[in-house]
């Protein structure tokens, strides 16, 4: 039989070293004559590890074969619980920590890029700018396309601050059958991340360091000064083949390689340290990461400092609890990429970059100096985040448990922009702005989980619970259109504020949801799953406040049928 106590029909049983053997019947039983007590029986079945048993004085054997397909035996985090991969009816893809460790990702998106079918990840290019993820294409014309992120049970709007070194598994729920229990927020798919946890055993301390060097593969094709003049002669109707009146003129010889000044070889240094261990009472995991990256474009960089602590405890035999704390700080220094590269493509090649005194040449004929735009403008973004998630679980009965969770997410973001006079239209003063955003949200859940097997045939798992979430946002924006000097970028150096773009705001909204999930399978062959969630949002009027999101699916594991067990290891419809 297999690990689920189900008979294996057609398994091969052979006396080792001979051709004497039989196949098991429909009940998984066999009868075989052996030459002596020293004989060894070899059991084999497709999809399972072979096993050898010495006969000895026994005449009856109960033999259990283990599956040799580790992938099908994986436990997958889905919904508010876990399930065996072979029992999944929806579309779920996974990436494990071993695969992540083979790369040197900056964020969680880099870790799964190109590894999952139906998952499109587009990097924004600059250091610290993050990535966009689409699961099975775009599902809306005007709304957002980003999926819902769940980290150890805590629902988040982005995971840019998460250290990839702390990730144990990433599960992507790609269809309604697997993601419906998350309701309206799962319209674009769900990314479920489980972080590493401590294990019972000795204290383990690991440190790793990586260095990555990058450069642009190719530059933007642009014309030289001579090619530009040739084009201008053609456009004006002049003879393009006539030689210049003065072939030694700087106008015809000046063609600086602006891209060589804009691009550079980037360097990224990353160090991670982890400390883990535990006993039968408590397990702990602490991780720390520091990353410093220079972009391939001058004046662009990204730094991240992160630290996480995860503790799980067995307070009593039937009561467990855990807490997780994640702190991070990010500093992203960038530039106005759109303006820089647009001006690079449009700028007349014989326009000078530097003045005779070495200073930057200002705007000429509406064309900005791309190098000045890259070096002198300021686009700084600072992010400080603190995330806490706590849970307690009570095992009421062997087949019934209750779990309560409480999560808090805090984010403080500060953006500083400054455009000096050198990048303005000639005669206009420097401009700048400062934006402060404070976001904090609260998440609370209570749910019961029922899991039991009846008559060794009927497997039933049910989940029922509620969720409460509240989001609070505060922001203010200060914009100035006339700085007195380029040397002081603070607002005590301002002659005039732009009142139309100087404002502040505050908002909050909440969501209340009830959810249920029921899974049933008969002998591991026939599977049924149903999910129902009802979301209520304060963003809608009282007559349209609630929405119901049902989902249902059925499955048939063909490979578990007697007539297919000899031919298939795994087949599910």
mmCIF file of N, CA and C in Angstrom, residues 251-357:
data_model
loop_
_atom_site.group_PDB
_atom_site.id
_atom_site.type_symbol
_atom_site.label_atom_id
_atom_site.label_comp_id
_atom_site.label_asym_id
_atom_site.label_seq_id
_atom_site.Cartn_x
_atom_site.Cartn_y
_atom_site.Cartn_z
ATOM 1 N N UNK A 251 32.412 73.352 -35.709
ATOM 2 C CA UNK A 251 31.020 72.992 -35.923
ATOM 3 C C UNK A 251 30.902 71.617 -36.556
ATOM 4 N N UNK A 252 31.870 71.281 -37.443
ATOM 5 C CA UNK A 252 31.810 70.017 -38.156
ATOM 6 C C UNK A 252 32.610 68.914 -37.459
ATOM 7 N N UNK A 253 33.548 69.311 -36.610
ATOM 8 C CA UNK A 253 34.397 68.332 -35.945
ATOM 9 C C UNK A 253 33.902 67.956 -34.555
ATOM 10 N N UNK A 254 33.068 68.823 -33.955
ATOM 11 C CA UNK A 254 32.642 68.604 -32.570
ATOM 12 C C UNK A 254 31.495 67.592 -32.522
ATOM 13 N N UNK A 255 31.745 66.446 -31.931
ATOM 14 C CA UNK A 255 30.707 65.422 -31.791
ATOM 15 C C UNK A 255 31.044 64.567 -30.573
ATOM 16 N N UNK A 256 30.817 65.084 -29.363
ATOM 17 C CA UNK A 256 31.208 64.361 -28.141
ATOM 18 C C UNK A 256 30.354 63.114 -27.931
ATOM 19 N N UNK A 257 30.945 62.129 -27.294
ATOM 20 C CA UNK A 257 30.222 60.898 -26.966
ATOM 21 C C UNK A 257 29.509 61.113 -25.634
ATOM 22 N N UNK A 258 28.303 61.636 -25.713
ATOM 23 C CA UNK A 258 27.551 61.968 -24.508
ATOM 24 C C UNK A 258 27.191 60.722 -23.700
ATOM 25 N N UNK A 259 26.937 59.625 -24.384
ATOM 26 C CA UNK A 259 26.543 58.408 -23.672
ATOM 27 C C UNK A 259 27.692 57.819 -22.868
ATOM 28 N N UNK A 260 28.921 58.050 -23.330
ATOM 29 C CA UNK A 260 30.072 57.584 -22.556
ATOM 30 C C UNK A 260 30.174 58.325 -21.230
ATOM 31 N N UNK A 261 29.658 59.558 -21.191
ATOM 32 C CA UNK A 261 29.657 60.337 -19.955
ATOM 33 C C UNK A 261 28.456 60.000 -19.078
ATOM 34 N N UNK A 262 27.356 59.555 -19.703
ATOM 35 C CA UNK A 262 26.143 59.237 -18.952
ATOM 36 C C UNK A 262 26.186 57.847 -18.327
ATOM 37 N N UNK A 263 26.735 56.879 -19.039
ATOM 38 C CA UNK A 263 26.734 55.501 -18.560
ATOM 39 C C UNK A 263 28.051 55.160 -17.881
ATOM 40 N N UNK A 264 27.960 54.197 -16.979
ATOM 41 C CA UNK A 264 29.136 53.729 -16.254
ATOM 42 C C UNK A 264 28.956 52.246 -15.913
ATOM 43 N N UNK A 265 30.019 51.645 -15.448
ATOM 44 C CA UNK A 265 29.934 50.273 -14.949
ATOM 45 C C UNK A 265 29.410 50.313 -13.521
ATOM 46 N N UNK A 266 28.304 49.636 -13.297
ATOM 47 C CA UNK A 266 27.690 49.674 -11.964
ATOM 48 C C UNK A 266 28.261 48.574 -11.081
ATOM 49 N N UNK A 267 28.118 48.774 -9.790
ATOM 50 C CA UNK A 267 28.661 47.841 -8.811
ATOM 51 C C UNK A 267 27.630 47.625 -7.709
ATOM 52 N N UNK A 268 27.346 46.379 -7.386
ATOM 53 C CA UNK A 268 26.387 46.080 -6.324
ATOM 54 C C UNK A 268 27.023 45.160 -5.291
ATOM 55 N N UNK A 269 27.000 45.599 -4.041
ATOM 56 C CA UNK A 269 27.513 44.814 -2.930
ATOM 57 C C UNK A 269 26.356 44.429 -2.020
ATOM 58 N N UNK A 270 26.326 43.171 -1.631
ATOM 59 C CA UNK A 270 25.227 42.677 -0.815
ATOM 60 C C UNK A 270 25.770 41.705 0.228
ATOM 61 N N UNK A 271 25.385 41.915 1.487
ATOM 62 C CA UNK A 271 25.802 41.031 2.570
ATOM 63 C C UNK A 271 24.577 40.654 3.395
ATOM 64 N N UNK A 272 24.477 39.375 3.722
ATOM 65 C CA UNK A 272 23.364 38.865 4.519
ATOM 66 C C UNK A 272 23.903 38.018 5.657
ATOM 67 N N UNK A 273 23.263 38.119 6.806
ATOM 68 C CA UNK A 273 23.620 37.309 7.965
ATOM 69 C C UNK A 273 22.346 36.750 8.583
ATOM 70 N N UNK A 274 22.380 35.485 8.983
ATOM 71 C CA UNK A 274 21.215 34.858 9.612
ATOM 72 C C UNK A 274 21.649 34.089 10.854
ATOM 73 N N UNK A 275 20.764 34.050 11.828
ATOM 74 C CA UNK A 275 20.978 33.309 13.071
ATOM 75 C C UNK A 275 19.691 32.550 13.368
ATOM 76 N N UNK A 276 19.773 31.246 13.524
ATOM 77 C CA UNK A 276 18.562 30.455 13.746
ATOM 78 C C UNK A 276 18.860 29.289 14.671
ATOM 79 N N UNK A 277 17.799 28.745 15.224
ATOM 80 C CA UNK A 277 17.913 27.610 16.130
ATOM 81 C C UNK A 277 16.612 27.413 16.867
ATOM 82 N N UNK A 278 16.638 26.553 17.872
ATOM 83 C CA UNK A 278 15.427 26.363 18.652
ATOM 84 C C UNK A 278 15.435 25.089 19.453
ATOM 85 N N UNK A 279 14.414 24.973 20.273
ATOM 86 C CA UNK A 279 14.207 23.799 21.110
ATOM 87 C C UNK A 279 12.776 23.319 20.908
ATOM 88 N N UNK A 280 12.369 22.333 21.686
ATOM 89 C CA UNK A 280 11.002 21.835 21.587
ATOM 90 C C UNK A 280 9.988 22.874 22.045
ATOM 91 N N UNK A 281 10.444 23.899 22.759
ATOM 92 C CA UNK A 281 9.541 24.941 23.249
ATOM 93 C C UNK A 281 9.449 26.129 22.290
ATOM 94 N N UNK A 282 10.576 26.555 21.720
ATOM 95 C CA UNK A 282 10.580 27.755 20.875
ATOM 96 C C UNK A 282 11.602 27.619 19.759
ATOM 97 N N UNK A 283 11.274 28.210 18.607
ATOM 98 C CA UNK A 283 12.181 28.288 17.468
ATOM 99 C C UNK A 283 12.322 29.740 17.050
ATOM 100 N N UNK A 284 13.506 30.127 16.600
ATOM 101 C CA UNK A 284 13.733 31.522 16.246
ATOM 102 C C UNK A 284 14.566 31.615 14.972
ATOM 103 N N UNK A 285 14.356 32.727 14.270
ATOM 104 C CA UNK A 285 15.130 33.044 13.060
ATOM 105 C C UNK A 285 15.325 34.547 13.006
ATOM 106 N N UNK A 286 16.563 34.976 12.885
ATOM 107 C CA UNK A 286 16.883 36.398 12.742
ATOM 108 C C UNK A 286 17.713 36.578 11.483
ATOM 109 N N UNK A 287 17.324 37.543 10.671
ATOM 110 C CA UNK A 287 18.058 37.832 9.449
ATOM 111 C C UNK A 287 18.354 39.306 9.308
ATOM 112 N N UNK A 288 19.510 39.614 8.752
ATOM 113 C CA UNK A 288 19.919 40.996 8.531
ATOM 114 C C UNK A 288 20.538 41.095 7.144
ATOM 115 N N UNK A 289 20.193 42.148 6.417
ATOM 116 C CA UNK A 289 20.742 42.327 5.086
ATOM 117 C C UNK A 289 21.086 43.771 4.796
ATOM 118 N N UNK A 290 22.198 43.977 4.109
ATOM 119 C CA UNK A 290 22.633 45.310 3.685
ATOM 120 C C UNK A 290 22.973 45.231 2.204
ATOM 121 N N UNK A 291 22.440 46.157 1.423
ATOM 122 C CA UNK A 291 22.723 46.189 -0.001
ATOM 123 C C UNK A 291 23.027 47.606 -0.444
ATOM 124 N N UNK A 292 24.049 47.749 -1.271
ATOM 125 C CA UNK A 292 24.452 49.043 -1.816
ATOM 126 C C UNK A 292 24.680 48.853 -3.310
ATOM 127 N N UNK A 293 23.896 49.554 -4.122
ATOM 128 C CA UNK A 293 23.966 49.381 -5.575
ATOM 129 C C UNK A 293 24.099 50.725 -6.273
ATOM 130 N N UNK A 294 25.034 50.797 -7.205
ATOM 131 C CA UNK A 294 25.163 51.952 -8.088
ATOM 132 C C UNK A 294 24.516 51.605 -9.425
ATOM 133 N N UNK A 295 23.766 52.549 -9.975
ATOM 134 C CA UNK A 295 23.130 52.319 -11.262
ATOM 135 C C UNK A 295 24.095 52.508 -12.414
ATOM 136 N N UNK A 296 23.716 52.027 -13.588
ATOM 137 C CA UNK A 296 24.567 52.183 -14.767
ATOM 138 C C UNK A 296 24.520 53.607 -15.297
ATOM 139 N N UNK A 297 23.542 54.402 -14.856
ATOM 140 C CA UNK A 297 23.467 55.816 -15.212
ATOM 141 C C UNK A 297 24.011 56.627 -14.039
ATOM 142 N N UNK A 298 24.826 57.619 -14.316
ATOM 143 C CA UNK A 298 25.427 58.418 -13.253
ATOM 144 C C UNK A 298 24.350 59.029 -12.361
ATOM 145 N N UNK A 299 24.687 59.212 -11.104
ATOM 146 C CA UNK A 299 23.803 59.850 -10.124
ATOM 147 C C UNK A 299 22.592 58.996 -9.771
ATOM 148 N N UNK A 300 22.673 57.683 -9.979
ATOM 149 C CA UNK A 300 21.589 56.787 -9.576
ATOM 150 C C UNK A 300 22.159 55.709 -8.661
ATOM 151 N N UNK A 301 21.465 55.440 -7.560
ATOM 152 C CA UNK A 301 21.935 54.442 -6.603
ATOM 153 C C UNK A 301 20.773 53.970 -5.738
ATOM 154 N N UNK A 302 21.016 52.896 -5.008
ATOM 155 C CA UNK A 302 19.985 52.326 -4.130
ATOM 156 C C UNK A 302 20.667 51.643 -2.954
ATOM 157 N N UNK A 303 20.171 51.938 -1.757
ATOM 158 C CA UNK A 303 20.665 51.289 -0.543
ATOM 159 C C UNK A 303 19.485 50.750 0.254
ATOM 160 N N UNK A 304 19.694 49.580 0.838
ATOM 161 C CA UNK A 304 18.639 48.987 1.659
ATOM 162 C C UNK A 304 19.252 48.321 2.889
ATOM 163 N N UNK A 305 18.658 48.622 4.030
ATOM 164 C CA UNK A 305 19.022 47.975 5.283
ATOM 165 C C UNK A 305 17.762 47.267 5.799
ATOM 166 N N UNK A 306 17.858 45.988 6.091
ATOM 167 C CA UNK A 306 16.677 45.251 6.545
ATOM 168 C C UNK A 306 17.049 44.297 7.670
ATOM 169 N N UNK A 307 16.087 44.075 8.541
ATOM 170 C CA UNK A 307 16.275 43.140 9.643
ATOM 171 C C UNK A 307 14.928 42.503 9.961
ATOM 172 N N UNK A 308 14.924 41.197 10.184
ATOM 173 C CA UNK A 308 13.677 40.492 10.485
ATOM 174 C C UNK A 308 13.901 39.504 11.624
ATOM 175 N N UNK A 309 12.874 39.332 12.434
ATOM 176 C CA UNK A 309 12.907 38.391 13.554
ATOM 177 C C UNK A 309 11.615 37.588 13.543
ATOM 178 N N UNK A 310 11.751 36.272 13.639
ATOM 179 C CA UNK A 310 10.594 35.382 13.623
ATOM 180 C C UNK A 310 10.731 34.372 14.760
ATOM 181 N N UNK A 311 9.730 34.320 15.626
ATOM 182 C CA UNK A 311 9.758 33.430 16.789
ATOM 183 C C UNK A 311 8.451 32.642 16.854
ATOM 184 N N UNK A 312 8.549 31.326 17.001
ATOM 185 C CA UNK A 312 7.389 30.453 17.190
ATOM 186 C C UNK A 312 7.556 29.696 18.500
ATOM 187 N N UNK A 313 6.502 29.639 19.296
ATOM 188 C CA UNK A 313 6.579 28.986 20.602
ATOM 189 C C UNK A 313 5.416 28.027 20.803
ATOM 190 N N UNK A 314 5.683 26.948 21.543
ATOM 191 C CA UNK A 314 4.647 26.017 21.979
ATOM 192 C C UNK A 314 4.376 26.308 23.451
ATOM 193 N N UNK A 315 3.404 27.163 23.700
ATOM 194 C CA UNK A 315 3.119 27.584 25.070
ATOM 195 C C UNK A 315 2.632 26.409 25.902
ATOM 196 N N UNK A 316 1.698 25.659 25.360
ATOM 197 C CA UNK A 316 1.208 24.441 25.979
ATOM 198 C C UNK A 316 1.080 23.375 24.901
ATOM 199 N N UNK A 317 0.649 22.197 25.300
ATOM 200 C CA UNK A 317 0.564 21.096 24.354
ATOM 201 C C UNK A 317 -0.340 21.419 23.182
ATOM 202 N N UNK A 318 -1.424 22.146 23.442
ATOM 203 C CA UNK A 318 -2.399 22.441 22.399
ATOM 204 C C UNK A 318 -2.443 23.917 22.019
ATOM 205 N N UNK A 319 -1.517 24.690 22.547
ATOM 206 C CA UNK A 319 -1.527 26.133 22.272
ATOM 207 C C UNK A 319 -0.171 26.576 21.746
ATOM 208 N N UNK A 320 -0.161 27.132 20.545
ATOM 209 C CA UNK A 320 1.062 27.670 19.946
ATOM 210 C C UNK A 320 0.856 29.142 19.611
ATOM 211 N N UNK A 321 1.950 29.862 19.555
ATOM 212 C CA UNK A 321 1.894 31.291 19.231
ATOM 213 C C UNK A 321 3.170 31.675 18.504
ATOM 214 N N UNK A 322 3.094 32.764 17.784
ATOM 215 C CA UNK A 322 4.264 33.228 17.054
ATOM 216 C C UNK A 322 4.192 34.705 16.768
ATOM 217 N N UNK A 323 5.347 35.279 16.515
ATOM 218 C CA UNK A 323 5.415 36.696 16.179
ATOM 219 C C UNK A 323 6.512 36.914 15.151
ATOM 220 N N UNK A 324 6.300 37.906 14.322
ATOM 221 C CA UNK A 324 7.293 38.267 13.315
ATOM 222 C C UNK A 324 7.393 39.776 13.246
ATOM 223 N N UNK A 325 8.621 40.267 13.200
ATOM 224 C CA UNK A 325 8.875 41.702 13.104
ATOM 225 C C UNK A 325 9.859 41.945 11.975
ATOM 226 N N UNK A 326 9.522 42.875 11.097
ATOM 227 C CA UNK A 326 10.387 43.206 9.967
ATOM 228 C C UNK A 326 10.592 44.715 9.905
ATOM 229 N N UNK A 327 11.844 45.153 9.900
ATOM 230 C CA UNK A 327 12.191 46.568 9.817
ATOM 231 C C UNK A 327 13.073 46.784 8.595
ATOM 232 N N UNK A 328 12.874 47.889 7.903
ATOM 233 C CA UNK A 328 13.704 48.167 6.728
ATOM 234 C C UNK A 328 13.790 49.664 6.474
ATOM 235 N N UNK A 329 14.901 50.058 5.863
ATOM 236 C CA UNK A 329 15.098 51.442 5.426
ATOM 237 C C UNK A 329 15.678 51.407 4.025
ATOM 238 N N UNK A 330 15.105 52.206 3.131
ATOM 239 C CA UNK A 330 15.558 52.261 1.746
ATOM 240 C C UNK A 330 15.855 53.703 1.350
ATOM 241 N N UNK A 331 16.933 53.882 0.627
ATOM 242 C CA UNK A 331 17.289 55.189 0.075
ATOM 243 C C UNK A 331 17.576 55.002 -1.405
ATOM 244 N N UNK A 332 16.731 55.597 -2.216
ATOM 245 C CA UNK A 332 16.876 55.487 -3.660
ATOM 246 C C UNK A 332 17.159 56.862 -4.247
ATOM 247 N N UNK A 333 18.329 57.002 -4.860
ATOM 248 C CA UNK A 333 18.718 58.248 -5.515
ATOM 249 C C UNK A 333 18.623 58.031 -7.019
ATOM 250 N N UNK A 334 17.819 58.853 -7.646
ATOM 251 C CA UNK A 334 17.611 58.669 -9.071
ATOM 252 C C UNK A 334 17.636 59.964 -9.838
ATOM 253 N N UNK A 335 17.080 59.942 -11.017
ATOM 254 C CA UNK A 335 17.041 61.093 -11.895
ATOM 255 C C UNK A 335 15.780 61.000 -12.729
ATOM 256 N N UNK A 336 15.506 62.031 -13.458
ATOM 257 C CA UNK A 336 14.329 62.042 -14.327
ATOM 258 C C UNK A 336 14.694 61.324 -15.621
ATOM 259 N N UNK A 337 14.556 59.981 -15.604
ATOM 260 C CA UNK A 337 15.027 59.188 -16.744
ATOM 261 C C UNK A 337 14.360 59.583 -18.051
ATOM 262 N N UNK A 338 13.051 59.852 -17.990
ATOM 263 C CA UNK A 338 12.341 60.203 -19.214
ATOM 264 C C UNK A 338 12.916 61.435 -19.875
ATOM 265 N N UNK A 339 13.194 62.466 -19.078
ATOM 266 C CA UNK A 339 13.754 63.700 -19.631
ATOM 267 C C UNK A 339 15.171 63.486 -20.129
ATOM 268 N N UNK A 340 15.985 62.764 -19.348
ATOM 269 C CA UNK A 340 17.388 62.554 -19.718
ATOM 270 C C UNK A 340 17.501 61.858 -21.067
ATOM 271 N N UNK A 341 16.793 60.753 -21.241
ATOM 272 C CA UNK A 341 16.945 59.983 -22.469
ATOM 273 C C UNK A 341 16.185 60.604 -23.638
ATOM 274 N N UNK A 342 15.142 61.327 -23.357
ATOM 275 C CA UNK A 342 14.468 62.056 -24.434
ATOM 276 C C UNK A 342 15.381 63.146 -24.980
ATOM 277 N N UNK A 343 16.008 63.895 -24.070
ATOM 278 C CA UNK A 343 16.915 64.955 -24.506
ATOM 279 C C UNK A 343 18.158 64.381 -25.181
ATOM 280 N N UNK A 344 18.581 63.210 -24.739
ATOM 281 C CA UNK A 344 19.730 62.563 -25.369
ATOM 282 C C UNK A 344 19.436 62.250 -26.830
ATOM 283 N N UNK A 345 18.217 61.784 -27.103
ATOM 284 C CA UNK A 345 17.850 61.430 -28.471
ATOM 285 C C UNK A 345 17.575 62.660 -29.327
ATOM 286 N N UNK A 346 17.083 63.745 -28.708
ATOM 287 C CA UNK A 346 16.671 64.920 -29.476
ATOM 288 C C UNK A 346 17.767 65.973 -29.609
ATOM 289 N N UNK A 347 18.754 65.953 -28.727
ATOM 290 C CA UNK A 347 19.747 67.028 -28.703
ATOM 291 C C UNK A 347 20.589 67.040 -29.977
ATOM 292 N N UNK A 348 20.800 68.215 -30.529
ATOM 293 C CA UNK A 348 21.640 68.364 -31.723
ATOM 294 C C UNK A 348 23.074 67.976 -31.364
ATOM 295 N N UNK A 349 23.720 67.074 -32.103
ATOM 296 C CA UNK A 349 25.024 66.541 -31.689
ATOM 297 C C UNK A 349 26.145 67.573 -31.624
ATOM 298 N N UNK A 350 26.028 68.676 -32.390
ATOM 299 C CA UNK A 350 27.116 69.657 -32.320
ATOM 300 C C UNK A 350 26.860 70.729 -31.259
ATOM 301 N N UNK A 351 25.778 70.603 -30.484
ATOM 302 C CA UNK A 351 25.587 71.498 -29.345
ATOM 303 C C UNK A 351 26.611 71.130 -28.268
ATOM 304 N N UNK A 352 27.285 72.102 -27.697
ATOM 305 C CA UNK A 352 28.309 71.804 -26.683
ATOM 306 C C UNK A 352 27.695 71.301 -25.380
ATOM 307 N N UNK A 353 28.475 70.512 -24.645
ATOM 308 C CA UNK A 353 28.063 70.011 -23.332
ATOM 309 C C UNK A 353 28.615 70.905 -22.227
ATOM 310 N N UNK A 354 29.869 71.347 -22.413
ATOM 311 C CA UNK A 354 30.524 72.181 -21.407
ATOM 312 C C UNK A 354 30.864 73.553 -21.980
ATOM 313 N N UNK A 355 30.838 74.548 -21.122
ATOM 314 C CA UNK A 355 31.307 75.884 -21.456
ATOM 315 C C UNK A 355 32.832 75.916 -21.372
ATOM 316 N N UNK A 356 33.463 76.959 -21.913
ATOM 317 C CA UNK A 356 34.932 77.054 -21.837
ATOM 318 C C UNK A 356 35.468 77.006 -20.413
ATOM 319 N N UNK A 357 34.690 77.492 -19.441
ATOM 320 C CA UNK A 357 35.156 77.467 -18.050
ATOM 321 C C UNK A 357 34.893 76.131 -17.368
#
